[in-house]
Structure formats: C-alpha cells, structure tokens
Amino acid sequence: SVFHAITACLLHRGLSFSSHSQVIGAFNREFIKTNVFPSYFSKDIQALFDDRQSGDYDVYSPISRETAEIDYKKAYNIIKAIKGFLSNAG
C-alpha cells in the first residue's frame, strides 16, 4: 500500500516509473530531499520494501509479529501523511 501511495504522489507530479527502486528513488528525490515529507520516511519506506521482499521471497526468513506491527505503524503513518498531502495538493 505504501508503494501505491508514493506512486500516487509521483503521478500527481506527472512522474511514472517502471520499477520499485525507481519509484522509491524518485520519491526520495521529489519529496524527501525537498522536505515535503520527513527524512525518516525514506528509511521507513526502504525497511518496508526490504521486509516485503523477505516475506514474499525468502522462505527461511519469516517476518515476526513484532516486525509486522512495527511495519504496520510505519505504513499507517506514511499513508496518512500522503493522503493529507494529496488532499491539500488540489
């Protein structure tokens, strides 16, 4: 859901990319480095992406309940901020 939210931010600026890494990089460039969103979002987004990759593709590295709860809070905060931004962006 965070991936789709940051994609929506980029689409709002007329930007579209074909890979997760391009989307994350462009979001950092367009919204983190320009202080639209707090810098820690960059680290949180990368952690969410890494945990998703691990959960989806690494059979021997299950995501713990604690990690899932932390990731949920990170995702909730990012999505809430993006919803606010897009609501006010007009």
Coordinates of N, CA, C and O in Angstrom, one line a residue:
S1 N 0.8 -1.2 0.0 CA 0.0 0.0 0.0 C 0.9 1.3 0.0 O 0.5 2.3 -0.6
V2 N 2.0 1.2 0.7 CA 2.9 2.4 0.7 C 3.4 2.6 -0.7 O 3.5 3.8 -1.2
F3 N 3.8 1.5 -1.4 CA 4.3 1.7 -2.8 C 3.2 2.4 -3.7 O 3.6 3.3 -4.4
H4 N 2.0 2.0 -3.5 CA 0.9 2.7 -4.3 C 0.7 4.1 -3.9 O 0.4 5.0 -4.7
A5 N 0.9 4.4 -2.6 CA 0.7 5.8 -2.1 C 1.9 6.7 -2.7 O 1.6 7.8 -3.1
I6 N 3.1 6.2 -2.6 CA 4.2 7.0 -3.2 C 4.1 7.1 -4.7 O 4.5 8.2 -5.2
T7 N 3.6 6.1 -5.3 CA 3.3 6.2 -6.8 C 2.3 7.3 -7.1 O 2.5 8.0 -8.0
A8 N 1.3 7.4 -6.2 CA 0.2 8.4 -6.4 C 0.9 9.8 -6.3 O 0.5 10.7 -7.1
C9 N 1.8 10.0 -5.3 CA 2.4 11.3 -5.2 C 3.2 11.6 -6.5 O 3.2 12.8 -6.9
L10 N 3.9 10.7 -7.0 CA 4.7 10.9 -8.2 C 3.8 11.2 -9.4 O 4.1 12.1 -10.2
L11 N 2.7 10.4 -9.5 CA 1.8 10.7 -10.6 C 1.2 12.1 -10.5 O 0.9 12.7 -11.5
H12 N 1.0 12.6 -9.3 CA 0.4 13.9 -9.1 C 1.4 14.9 -9.7 O 0.9 16.0 -10.2
R13 N 2.6 14.6 -9.8 CA 3.7 15.5 -10.4 C 3.9 15.1 -11.9 O 4.9 15.6 -12.5
G14 N 3.2 14.2 -12.4 CA 3.3 13.8 -13.8 C 4.5 12.8 -14.0 O 5.0 12.6 -15.1
L15 N 4.9 12.1 -12.9 CA 6.0 11.2 -13.0 C 5.6 9.8 -12.9 O 4.7 9.5 -12.0
S16 N 6.2 8.9 -13.7 CA 5.8 7.5 -13.6 C 7.1 6.7 -13.9 O 7.9 7.0 -14.7
F17 N 7.2 5.6 -13.1 CA 8.4 4.7 -13.2 C 8.0 3.3 -13.3 O 6.9 2.9 -12.9
S18 N 8.9 2.4 -13.8 CA 8.6 1.0 -14.0 C 9.1 0.0 -13.0 O 8.7 -1.1 -13.0
S19 N 9.9 0.5 -12.0 CA 10.4 -0.5 -11.0 C 10.2 0.1 -9.6 O 10.1 1.3 -9.5
H20 N 10.2 -0.8 -8.6 CA 10.1 -0.3 -7.3 C 11.2 0.6 -6.9 O 11.0 1.6 -6.2
S21 N 12.5 0.2 -7.3 CA 13.6 1.0 -6.9 C 13.6 2.4 -7.6 O 14.0 3.4 -6.9
Q22 N 13.1 2.5 -8.8 CA 12.9 3.8 -9.4 C 11.9 4.7 -8.7 O 12.1 5.9 -8.5
V23 N 10.8 4.0 -8.3 CA 9.7 4.8 -7.6 C 10.2 5.3 -6.3 O 10.1 6.5 -5.9
I24 N 10.9 4.4 -5.5 CA 11.5 4.8 -4.2 C 12.5 6.0 -4.4 O 12.5 7.0 -3.7
G25 N 13.4 5.8 -5.4 CA 14.4 6.8 -5.6 C 13.8 8.2 -6.0 O 14.2 9.2 -5.6
A26 N 12.8 8.1 -6.9 CA 12.1 9.4 -7.4 C 11.4 10.0 -6.2 O 11.4 11.2 -6.1
F27 N 10.7 9.2 -5.4 CA 10.0 9.7 -4.2 C 11.0 10.4 -3.3 O 10.7 11.6 -2.8
N28 N 12.1 9.8 -3.0 CA 13.2 10.4 -2.2 C 13.6 11.8 -2.8 O 13.8 12.8 -2.1
R29 N 13.9 11.8 -4.1 CA 14.4 13.0 -4.7 C 13.3 14.1 -4.7 O 13.6 15.2 -4.5
E30 N 12.1 13.7 -5.1 CA 11.0 14.7 -5.2 C 10.4 15.2 -3.9 O 9.9 16.3 -3.8
F31 N 10.3 14.3 -2.9 CA 9.5 14.6 -1.7 C 10.3 14.6 -0.4 O 9.9 15.3 0.5
I32 N 11.4 13.8 -0.4 CA 12.1 13.7 0.9 C 13.2 14.8 0.9 O 13.3 15.6 1.8
K33 N 14.0 14.9 -0.2 CA 15.1 15.9 -0.2 C 14.5 17.3 -0.3 O 15.3 18.2 0.0
T34 N 13.3 17.5 -0.7 CA 12.7 18.8 -0.8 C 11.9 19.1 0.5 O 11.2 20.1 0.6
N35 N 12.0 18.2 1.5 CA 11.3 18.4 2.8 C 9.8 18.4 2.8 O 9.2 19.0 3.6
V36 N 9.2 17.9 1.7 CA 7.7 17.7 1.7 C 7.3 16.7 2.8 O 6.3 17.0 3.5
F37 N 8.1 15.7 2.9 CA 7.9 14.7 3.9 C 9.1 14.5 4.8 O 10.2 14.8 4.3
P38 N 9.0 14.1 6.0 CA 10.2 13.9 6.9 C 11.2 12.9 6.3 O 10.9 11.9 5.7
S39 N 12.5 13.2 6.6 CA 13.6 12.4 6.1 C 13.5 10.9 6.5 O 13.9 10.0 5.8
Y40 N 12.9 10.7 7.7 CA 12.9 9.3 8.2 C 11.9 8.4 7.4 O 12.0 7.2 7.4
F41 N 11.0 9.1 6.6 CA 10.2 8.3 5.7 C 11.0 7.5 4.7 O 10.6 6.4 4.3
S42 N 12.1 8.0 4.3 CA 13.0 7.3 3.3 C 13.5 6.0 3.9 O 13.4 4.9 3.3
K43 N 13.9 6.0 5.2 CA 14.4 4.8 5.8 C 13.3 3.9 6.1 O 13.4 2.7 5.9
D44 N 12.1 4.4 6.5 CA 10.9 3.5 6.7 C 10.5 2.9 5.5 O 10.1 1.7 5.5
I45 N 10.4 3.6 4.4 CA 10.0 3.0 3.1 C 10.9 1.9 2.7 O 10.5 0.8 2.2
Q46 N 12.2 2.1 2.8 CA 13.2 1.1 2.4 C 13.0 -0.1 3.3 O 13.1 -1.3 2.8
A47 N 12.8 0.1 4.6 CA 12.6 -1.0 5.5 C 11.4 -1.8 5.2 O 11.4 -3.1 5.2
L48 N 10.3 -1.1 4.9 CA 9.1 -1.8 4.5 C 9.3 -2.6 3.2 O 8.8 -3.8 3.1
F49 N 10.0 -2.0 2.2 CA 10.3 -2.8 1.0 C 11.1 -4.0 1.3 O 10.8 -5.1 0.8
D50 N 12.1 -3.8 2.1 CA 13.0 -5.0 2.4 C 12.2 -6.1 3.1 O 12.4 -7.3 2.8
D51 N 11.4 -5.7 4.1 CA 10.6 -6.7 4.8 C 9.6 -7.4 3.9 O 9.4 -8.6 4.0
R52 N 9.0 -6.6 2.9 CA 8.1 -7.2 2.0 C 8.8 -8.2 1.1 O 8.4 -9.4 0.9
Q53 N 10.0 -7.9 0.6 CA 10.8 -8.8 -0.2 C 11.1 -10.0 0.5 O 11.0 -11.1 0.0
S54 N 11.6 -9.9 1.8 CA 11.9 -11.0 2.6 C 10.7 -11.9 2.9 O 10.8 -13.1 2.7
G55 N 9.6 -11.3 3.2 CA 8.4 -12.1 3.5 C 7.8 -12.8 2.3 O 7.3 -13.9 2.4
D56 N 8.0 -12.2 1.1 CA 7.5 -12.8 -0.1 C 8.4 -13.8 -0.7 O 7.9 -14.8 -1.3
Y57 N 9.7 -13.6 -0.6 CA 10.6 -14.4 -1.4 C 11.6 -15.3 -0.6 O 12.2 -16.1 -1.2
D58 N 11.8 -15.0 0.7 CA 12.8 -15.7 1.5 C 12.0 -16.7 2.4 O 11.5 -16.3 3.5
V59 N 12.0 -17.9 2.0 CA 11.3 -18.9 2.8 C 11.8 -19.1 4.2 O 11.1 -19.4 5.1
Y60 N 13.1 -18.9 4.4 CA 13.7 -19.1 5.7 C 13.8 -17.9 6.6 O 14.4 -17.9 7.6
S61 N 13.1 -16.8 6.2 CA 13.2 -15.6 7.0 C 11.8 -15.0 7.2 O 11.5 -14.0 6.6
P62 N 11.0 -15.7 8.0 CA 9.6 -15.2 8.2 C 9.7 -13.9 9.0 O 10.6 -13.6 9.8
I63 N 8.7 -13.1 8.8 CA 8.5 -11.8 9.5 C 7.8 -12.1 10.8 O 6.8 -12.7 10.9
S64 N 8.4 -11.6 11.9 CA 7.9 -11.8 13.2 C 6.6 -10.9 13.4 O 6.5 -9.9 12.7
R65 N 5.8 -11.3 14.4 CA 4.7 -10.5 14.7 C 5.1 -9.0 15.1 O 4.5 -8.1 14.7
E66 N 6.2 -9.0 15.9 CA 6.7 -7.6 16.3 C 7.1 -6.8 15.1 O 6.7 -5.6 15.1
T67 N 7.8 -7.4 14.2 CA 8.2 -6.6 13.0 C 7.0 -6.2 12.2 O 6.9 -5.1 11.7
A68 N 6.0 -7.1 12.1 CA 4.8 -6.8 11.3 C 4.1 -5.6 12.0 O 3.5 -4.7 11.3
E69 N 4.0 -5.6 13.3 CA 3.3 -4.5 14.0 C 4.1 -3.2 13.8 O 3.4 -2.1 13.6
I70 N 5.4 -3.2 13.8 CA 6.2 -2.0 13.6 C 6.0 -1.5 12.2 O 5.8 -0.3 11.9
D71 N 6.0 -2.5 11.2 CA 5.8 -2.1 9.8 C 4.4 -1.5 9.6 O 4.3 -0.6 8.8
Y72 N 3.4 -2.1 10.2 CA 2.1 -1.6 10.1 C 2.0 -0.1 10.5 O 1.4 0.7 9.8
K73 N 2.7 0.2 11.7 CA 2.7 1.6 12.2 C 3.4 2.5 11.2 O 3.0 3.6 10.9
K74 N 4.5 2.1 10.7 CA 5.3 2.9 9.7 C 4.4 3.1 8.4 O 4.3 4.3 8.0
A75 N 3.8 2.1 7.9 CA 2.9 2.2 6.7 C 1.8 3.1 7.0 O 1.4 4.0 6.2
Y76 N 1.1 3.0 8.2 CA 0.0 3.8 8.5 C 0.4 5.3 8.5 O -0.3 6.1 7.9
N77 N 1.5 5.6 9.1 CA 1.9 7.0 9.2 C 2.3 7.6 7.9 O 2.0 8.7 7.6
I78 N 2.9 6.8 7.0 CA 3.3 7.3 5.7 C 2.0 7.5 4.9 O 1.9 8.6 4.2
I79 N 1.1 6.6 4.9 CA -0.1 6.7 4.1 C -0.9 7.8 4.6 O -1.5 8.6 3.8
K80 N -1.0 8.0 5.9 CA -1.8 9.1 6.4 C -1.2 10.5 6.0 O -1.9 11.4 5.5
A81 N 0.1 10.6 6.0 CA 0.8 11.8 5.5 C 0.5 12.1 4.1 O 0.3 13.2 3.6
I82 N 0.6 11.0 3.3 CA 0.4 11.2 1.8 C -1.0 11.5 1.5 O -1.3 12.4 0.6
K83 N -2.0 10.9 2.2 CA -3.4 11.3 2.0 C -3.6 12.7 2.3 O -4.3 13.4 1.5
G84 N -3.0 13.2 3.4 CA -3.1 14.6 3.7 C -2.5 15.5 2.6 O -3.1 16.5 2.2
F85 N -1.3 15.1 2.2 CA -0.7 15.9 1.1 C -1.5 16.0 -0.2 O -1.7 17.0 -0.7
L86 N -2.0 14.8 -0.6 CA -2.8 14.8 -1.9 C -4.1 15.5 -1.7 O -4.6 16.1 -2.7
S87 N -4.7 15.4 -0.5 CA -6.0 16.1 -0.3 C -5.8 17.6 -0.4 O -6.7 18.4 -0.8
N88 N -4.6 18.1 0.0 CA -4.4 19.6 0.0 C -3.7 20.1 -1.2 O -3.5 21.3 -1.5
A89 N -3.2 19.1 -2.1 CA -2.5 19.5 -3.3 C -3.4 20.0 -4.4 O -2.9 20.7 -5.3
G90 N -4.6 19.7 -4.3 CA -5.6 20.2 -5.3 C -5.3 19.7 -6.7 O -5.1 19.7 -7.7

